[in-house]
Short mmCIF file of C-alpha atoms in Angstrom, two decimals:
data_model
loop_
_atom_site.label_atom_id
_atom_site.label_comp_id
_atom_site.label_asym_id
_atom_site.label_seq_id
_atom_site.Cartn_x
_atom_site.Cartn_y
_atom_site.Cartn_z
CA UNK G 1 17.85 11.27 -0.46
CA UNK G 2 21.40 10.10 0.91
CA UNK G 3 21.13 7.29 3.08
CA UNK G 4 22.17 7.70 6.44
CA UNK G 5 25.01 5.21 7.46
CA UNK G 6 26.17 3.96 10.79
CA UNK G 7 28.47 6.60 11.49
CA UNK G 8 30.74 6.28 15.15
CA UNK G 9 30.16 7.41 18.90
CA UNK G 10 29.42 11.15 19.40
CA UNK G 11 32.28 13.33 18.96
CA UNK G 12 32.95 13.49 22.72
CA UNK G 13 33.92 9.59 23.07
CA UNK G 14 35.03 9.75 19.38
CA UNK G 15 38.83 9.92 20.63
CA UNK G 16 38.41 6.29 22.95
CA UNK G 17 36.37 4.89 19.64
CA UNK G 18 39.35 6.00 16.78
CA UNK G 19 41.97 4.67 19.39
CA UNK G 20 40.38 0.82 18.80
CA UNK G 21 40.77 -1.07 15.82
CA UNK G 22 38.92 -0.61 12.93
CA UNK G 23 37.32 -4.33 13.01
CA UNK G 24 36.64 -3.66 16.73
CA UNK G 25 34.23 -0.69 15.65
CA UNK G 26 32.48 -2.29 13.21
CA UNK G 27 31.70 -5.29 15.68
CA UNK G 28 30.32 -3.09 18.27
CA UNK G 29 28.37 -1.13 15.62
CA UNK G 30 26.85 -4.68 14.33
CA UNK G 31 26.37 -6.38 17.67
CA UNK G 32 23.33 -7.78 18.22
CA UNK G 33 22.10 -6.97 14.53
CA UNK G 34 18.44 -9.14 13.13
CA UNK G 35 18.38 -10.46 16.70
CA UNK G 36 16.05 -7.90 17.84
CA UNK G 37 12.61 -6.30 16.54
CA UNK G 38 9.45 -7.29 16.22
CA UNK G 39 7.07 -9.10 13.36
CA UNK G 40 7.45 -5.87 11.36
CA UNK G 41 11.09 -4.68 11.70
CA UNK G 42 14.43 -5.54 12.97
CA UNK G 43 16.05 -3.27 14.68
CA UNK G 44 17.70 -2.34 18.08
CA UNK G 45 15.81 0.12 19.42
CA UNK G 46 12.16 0.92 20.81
CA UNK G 47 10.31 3.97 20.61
CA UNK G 48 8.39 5.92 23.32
CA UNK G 49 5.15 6.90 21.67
CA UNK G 50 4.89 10.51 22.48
CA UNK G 51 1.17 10.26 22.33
CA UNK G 52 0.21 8.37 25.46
CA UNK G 53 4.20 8.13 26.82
CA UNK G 54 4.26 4.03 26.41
CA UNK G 55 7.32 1.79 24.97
CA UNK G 56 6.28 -0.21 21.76
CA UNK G 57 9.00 -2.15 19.08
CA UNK G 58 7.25 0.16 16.04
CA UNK G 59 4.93 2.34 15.16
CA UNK G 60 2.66 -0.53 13.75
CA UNK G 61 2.99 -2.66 16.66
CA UNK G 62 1.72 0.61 18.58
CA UNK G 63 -1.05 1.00 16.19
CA UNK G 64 -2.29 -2.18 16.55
CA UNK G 65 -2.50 -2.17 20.20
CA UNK G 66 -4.01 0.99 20.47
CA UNK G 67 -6.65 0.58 17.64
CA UNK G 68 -7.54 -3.04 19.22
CA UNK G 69 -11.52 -3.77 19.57
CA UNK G 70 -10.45 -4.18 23.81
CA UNK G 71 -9.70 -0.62 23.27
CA UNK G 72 -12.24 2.21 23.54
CA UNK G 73 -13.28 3.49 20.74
CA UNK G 74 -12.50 7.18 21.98
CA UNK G 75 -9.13 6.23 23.60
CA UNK G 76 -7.90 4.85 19.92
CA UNK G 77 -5.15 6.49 18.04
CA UNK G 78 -2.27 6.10 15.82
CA UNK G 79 1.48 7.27 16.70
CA UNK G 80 2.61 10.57 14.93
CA UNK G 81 5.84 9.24 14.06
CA UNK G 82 7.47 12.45 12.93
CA UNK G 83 6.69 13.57 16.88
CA UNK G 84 8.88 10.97 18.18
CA UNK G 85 11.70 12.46 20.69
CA UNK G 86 12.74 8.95 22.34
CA UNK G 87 14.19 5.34 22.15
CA UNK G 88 14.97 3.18 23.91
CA UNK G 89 18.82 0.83 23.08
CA UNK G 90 17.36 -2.94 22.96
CA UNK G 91 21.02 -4.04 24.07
CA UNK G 92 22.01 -1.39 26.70
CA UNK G 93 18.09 -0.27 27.58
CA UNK G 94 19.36 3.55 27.75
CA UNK G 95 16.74 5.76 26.79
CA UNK G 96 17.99 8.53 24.35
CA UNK G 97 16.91 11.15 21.62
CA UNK G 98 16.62 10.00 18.77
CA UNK G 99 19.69 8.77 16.51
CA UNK G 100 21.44 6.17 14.78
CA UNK G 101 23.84 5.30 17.41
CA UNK G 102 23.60 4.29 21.08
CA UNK G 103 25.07 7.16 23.47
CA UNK G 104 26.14 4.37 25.87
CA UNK G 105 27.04 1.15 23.96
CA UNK G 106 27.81 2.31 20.94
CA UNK G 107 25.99 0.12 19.03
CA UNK G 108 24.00 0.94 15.57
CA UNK G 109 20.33 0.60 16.27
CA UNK G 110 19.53 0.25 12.69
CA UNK G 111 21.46 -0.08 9.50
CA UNK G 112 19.23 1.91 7.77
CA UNK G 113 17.93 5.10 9.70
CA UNK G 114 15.89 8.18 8.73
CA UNK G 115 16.01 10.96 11.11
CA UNK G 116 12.85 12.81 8.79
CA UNK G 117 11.09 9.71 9.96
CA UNK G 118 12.59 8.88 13.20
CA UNK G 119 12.77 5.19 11.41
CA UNK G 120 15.40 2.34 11.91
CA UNK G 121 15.46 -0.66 10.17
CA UNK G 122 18.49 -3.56 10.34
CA UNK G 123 16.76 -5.28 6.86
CA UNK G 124 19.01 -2.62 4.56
CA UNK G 125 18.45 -5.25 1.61
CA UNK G 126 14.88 -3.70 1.37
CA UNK G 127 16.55 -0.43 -0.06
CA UNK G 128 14.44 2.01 1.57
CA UNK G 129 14.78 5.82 0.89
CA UNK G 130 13.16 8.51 1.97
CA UNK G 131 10.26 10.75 -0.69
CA UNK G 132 10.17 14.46 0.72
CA UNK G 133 6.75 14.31 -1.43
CA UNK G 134 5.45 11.36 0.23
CA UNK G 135 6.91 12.82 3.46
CA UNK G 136 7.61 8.57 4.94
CA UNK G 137 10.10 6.09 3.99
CA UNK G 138 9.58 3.81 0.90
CA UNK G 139 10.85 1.03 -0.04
CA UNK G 140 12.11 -0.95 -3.53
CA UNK G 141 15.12 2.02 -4.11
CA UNK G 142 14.60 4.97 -4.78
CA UNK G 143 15.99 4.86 -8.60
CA UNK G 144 13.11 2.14 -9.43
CA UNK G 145 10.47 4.85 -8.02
CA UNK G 146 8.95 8.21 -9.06
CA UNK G 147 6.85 10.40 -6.95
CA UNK G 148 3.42 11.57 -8.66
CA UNK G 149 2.70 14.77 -7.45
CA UNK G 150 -1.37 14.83 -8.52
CA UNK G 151 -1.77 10.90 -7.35
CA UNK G 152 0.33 12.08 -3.81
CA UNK G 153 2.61 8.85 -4.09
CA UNK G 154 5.43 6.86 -5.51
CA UNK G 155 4.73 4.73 -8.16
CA UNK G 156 7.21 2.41 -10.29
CA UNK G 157 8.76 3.67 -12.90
CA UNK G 158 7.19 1.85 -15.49
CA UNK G 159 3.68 3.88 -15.24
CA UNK G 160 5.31 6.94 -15.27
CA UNK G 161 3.94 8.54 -18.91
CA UNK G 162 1.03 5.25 -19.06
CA UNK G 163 -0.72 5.87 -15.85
CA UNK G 164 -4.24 7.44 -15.30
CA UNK G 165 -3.72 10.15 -12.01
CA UNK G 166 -6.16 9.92 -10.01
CA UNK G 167 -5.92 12.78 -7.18
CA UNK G 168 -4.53 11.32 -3.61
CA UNK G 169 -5.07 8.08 -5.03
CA UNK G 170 -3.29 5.94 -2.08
CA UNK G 171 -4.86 8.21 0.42
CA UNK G 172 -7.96 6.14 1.39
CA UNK G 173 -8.60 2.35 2.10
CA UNK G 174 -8.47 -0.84 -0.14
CA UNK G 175 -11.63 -1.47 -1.13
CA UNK G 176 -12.08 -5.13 0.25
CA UNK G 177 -9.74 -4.63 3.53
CA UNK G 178 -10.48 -1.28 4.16
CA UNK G 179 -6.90 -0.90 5.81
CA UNK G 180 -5.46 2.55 5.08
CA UNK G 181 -2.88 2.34 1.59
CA UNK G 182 -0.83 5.74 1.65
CA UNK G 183 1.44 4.17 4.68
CA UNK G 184 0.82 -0.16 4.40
CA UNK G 185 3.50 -2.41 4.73
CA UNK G 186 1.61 -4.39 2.08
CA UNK G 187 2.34 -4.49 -1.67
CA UNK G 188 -0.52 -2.21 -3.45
CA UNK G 189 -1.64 -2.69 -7.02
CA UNK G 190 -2.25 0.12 -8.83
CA UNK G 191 -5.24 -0.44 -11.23
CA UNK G 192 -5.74 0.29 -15.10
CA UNK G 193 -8.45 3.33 -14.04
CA UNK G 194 -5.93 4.51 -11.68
CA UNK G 195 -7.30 3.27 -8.05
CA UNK G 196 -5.45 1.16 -5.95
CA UNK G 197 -5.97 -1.73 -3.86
CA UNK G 198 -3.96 -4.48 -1.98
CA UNK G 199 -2.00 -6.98 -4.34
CA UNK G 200 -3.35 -9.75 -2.19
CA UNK G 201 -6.71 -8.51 -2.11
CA UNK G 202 -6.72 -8.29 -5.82
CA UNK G 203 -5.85 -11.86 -6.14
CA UNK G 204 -8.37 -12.33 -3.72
CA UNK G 205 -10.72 -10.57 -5.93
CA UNK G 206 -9.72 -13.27 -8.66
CA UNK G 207 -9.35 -16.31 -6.78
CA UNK G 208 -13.68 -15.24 -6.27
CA UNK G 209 -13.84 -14.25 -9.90
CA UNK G 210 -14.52 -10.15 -9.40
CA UNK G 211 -12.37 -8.49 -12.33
CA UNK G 212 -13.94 -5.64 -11.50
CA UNK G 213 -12.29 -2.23 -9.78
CA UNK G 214 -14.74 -2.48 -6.76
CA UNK G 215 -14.43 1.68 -7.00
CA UNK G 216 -15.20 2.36 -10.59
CA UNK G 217 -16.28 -1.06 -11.83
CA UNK G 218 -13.83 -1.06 -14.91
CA UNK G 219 -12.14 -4.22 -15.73
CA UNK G 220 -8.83 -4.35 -14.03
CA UNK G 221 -7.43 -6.85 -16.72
CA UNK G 222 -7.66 -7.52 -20.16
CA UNK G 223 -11.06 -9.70 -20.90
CA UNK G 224 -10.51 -9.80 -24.49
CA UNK G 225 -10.57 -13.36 -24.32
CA UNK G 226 -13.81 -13.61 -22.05
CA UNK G 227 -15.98 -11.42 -23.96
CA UNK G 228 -15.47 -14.18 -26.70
CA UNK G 229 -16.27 -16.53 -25.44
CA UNK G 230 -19.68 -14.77 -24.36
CA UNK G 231 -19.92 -13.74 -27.81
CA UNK G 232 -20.39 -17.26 -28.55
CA UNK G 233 -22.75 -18.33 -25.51
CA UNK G 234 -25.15 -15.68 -26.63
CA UNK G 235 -24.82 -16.35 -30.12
CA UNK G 236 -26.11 -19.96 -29.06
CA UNK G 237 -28.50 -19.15 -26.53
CA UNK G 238 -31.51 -17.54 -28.93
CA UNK G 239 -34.11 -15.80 -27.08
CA UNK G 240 -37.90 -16.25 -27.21
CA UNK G 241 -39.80 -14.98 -30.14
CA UNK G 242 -41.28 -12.58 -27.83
CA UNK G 243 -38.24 -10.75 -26.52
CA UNK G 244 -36.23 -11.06 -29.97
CA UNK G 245 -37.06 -6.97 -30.87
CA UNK G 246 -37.49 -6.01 -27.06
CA UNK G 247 -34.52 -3.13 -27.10
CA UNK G 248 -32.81 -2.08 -23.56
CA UNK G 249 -30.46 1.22 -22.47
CA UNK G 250 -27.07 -0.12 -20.96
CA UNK G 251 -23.91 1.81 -19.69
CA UNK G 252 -20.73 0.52 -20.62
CA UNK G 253 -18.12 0.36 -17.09
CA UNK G 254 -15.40 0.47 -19.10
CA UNK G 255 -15.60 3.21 -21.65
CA UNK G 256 -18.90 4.76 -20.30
CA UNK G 257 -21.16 4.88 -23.46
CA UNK G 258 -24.48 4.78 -23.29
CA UNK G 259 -25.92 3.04 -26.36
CA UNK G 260 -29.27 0.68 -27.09
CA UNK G 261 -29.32 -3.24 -27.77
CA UNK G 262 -31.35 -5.94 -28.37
CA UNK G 263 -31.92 -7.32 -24.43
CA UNK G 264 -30.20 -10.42 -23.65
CA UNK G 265 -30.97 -12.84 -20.60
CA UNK G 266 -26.86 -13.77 -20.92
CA UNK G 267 -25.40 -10.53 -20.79
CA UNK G 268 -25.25 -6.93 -22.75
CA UNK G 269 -22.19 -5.91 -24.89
CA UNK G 270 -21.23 -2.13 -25.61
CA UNK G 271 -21.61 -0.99 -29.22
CA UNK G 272 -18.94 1.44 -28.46
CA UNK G 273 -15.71 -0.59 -26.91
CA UNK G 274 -17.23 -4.21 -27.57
CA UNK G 275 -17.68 -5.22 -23.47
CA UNK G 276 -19.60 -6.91 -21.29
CA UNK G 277 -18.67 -5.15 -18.88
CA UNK G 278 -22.17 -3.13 -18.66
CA UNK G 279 -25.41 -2.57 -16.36
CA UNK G 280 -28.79 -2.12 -17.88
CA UNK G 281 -30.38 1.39 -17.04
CA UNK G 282 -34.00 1.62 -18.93
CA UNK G 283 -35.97 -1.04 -20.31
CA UNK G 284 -36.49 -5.16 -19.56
CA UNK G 285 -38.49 -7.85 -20.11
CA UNK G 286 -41.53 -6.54 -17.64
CA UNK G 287 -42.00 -3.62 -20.51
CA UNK G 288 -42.30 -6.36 -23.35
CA UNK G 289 -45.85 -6.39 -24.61
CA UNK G 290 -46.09 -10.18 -25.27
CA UNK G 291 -49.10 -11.91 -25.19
#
């Protein structure tokens, strides 16, 4: 999609406007631009959520105030930002329909504006563009980005042939935050069996030691290098005489093989795809028939 640039005054005050020098314009479009906004954007303008008629800096900073735990639980909603109609000029305060530039002081109430989206942002650097299959704003530029039409989202180019789809894959919650992905301001990770989660969750997830997708429970790195090493700790960890033929049914996470093995107090390892990532299904020690 073609970015929308500050563009000058409506055509009926464009006469006064082309009269003025050139460096003139361009200082009244960028007055007051990054000094305005909130924690989430900077831009020059507020919007009147059309939902309950109240002035908020964003859509998020809506969200958050309406979705609060001192809110009631029936009263909570989000903003439907494609319903937006109004905002409000942080400089001039002159309410308005919604568009780039201020009716009344002229100035550009964000450098980068979507009017699919009704979204205005003065951080331009972020390259945002708008996905018609996403139906929002991204960011990252839209050259880096490809939209997946089975997953519903954009994804970077690199996974575009080495990706497993996974259908409306962003539209849900991260597993561990449970904060909605399709629409976060958050970077999202998407995983090698194709569900996502929050980057910093995932580092999270490793800081605790889970390598595990916590929605499939297939490795989400290579552990090449750890099953190893537990190839050695159970090569050196012998088990009792009486448990040395006991034989157990496991399920492999990873490739999803059943198979048999000789049971293990240290861990299980797939016949199939050589991991420990695996849960035992049938069989135990309480079934041995030691004496």
């Amino acid at each position: 999609m073609e970015v929308e640039r500050c563009s000058p005054r409506p055509s009926a005050q464009r006469c006064e406007v082309d009269m003025k020098p050139t460096m003139v314009v361009e200082d009244t479009l960028n007055q007051g631009c990054m000094q305005y906004g909130c924690s989430h954007y900077r831009r020059r303008c507020q919007i009147r959520a059309p939902c309950c008629n109240e002035v908020f800096d964003c859509r998020h900073c809506h969200n958050e105030a309406k979705n609060s735990m001192d809110v009631d639980p029936l009263d909570r909603h989000d903003v439907p930002r494609h319903e937006v109609r109004k905002v409000i000029c942080s400089l001039c305060r002159t309410e308005q329909e919604v568009q780039q530039t201020c009716v009344t002081c002229g100035v550009c109430m964000g450098k980068y504006f979507c009017e699919k989206c009704n979204f205005f942002d003065d951080e331009d650097s972020k390259q945002q563009y708008h996905c018609d299959g996403c139906g929002i704003c991204r960011t990252g530029g839209q050259d880096n980005f490809f939209h997946c039409y089975k997953c519903g989202c954009c994804y970077s180019n690199l996974l575009k042939d080495c990706h497993p789809c996974v259908e409306k894959a962003m539209h849900h919650n991260c597993p561990v935050c449970f904060e909605y992905l399709f629409d976060s301001t958050k970077v999202i990770s998407v995983l090698p069996c194709g569900h996502t989660i929050h980057m910093h969750c995932l580092k999270e997830m490793h800081e605790h030691l889970r390598f595990a997708c916590p929605v499939c429970s297939k490795s989400v790195c290579d552990m090449s290098k750890v099953w190893e090493k537990l190839d050695r700790e159970v090569a050196l960890t012998p088990m009792p005489e009486a448990y040395q033929n006991k034989m157990v049914w496991i399920l492999c996470n990873d490739c999803g093989v059943t198979s048999e093995v000789n049971f293990h107090i240290v861990a299980h390892k797939c016949q199939s795809c050589n991991s420990y990532n695996t849960r035992q299904t049938r069989g135990g020690p309480s079934a041995s028939s030691c004496t």
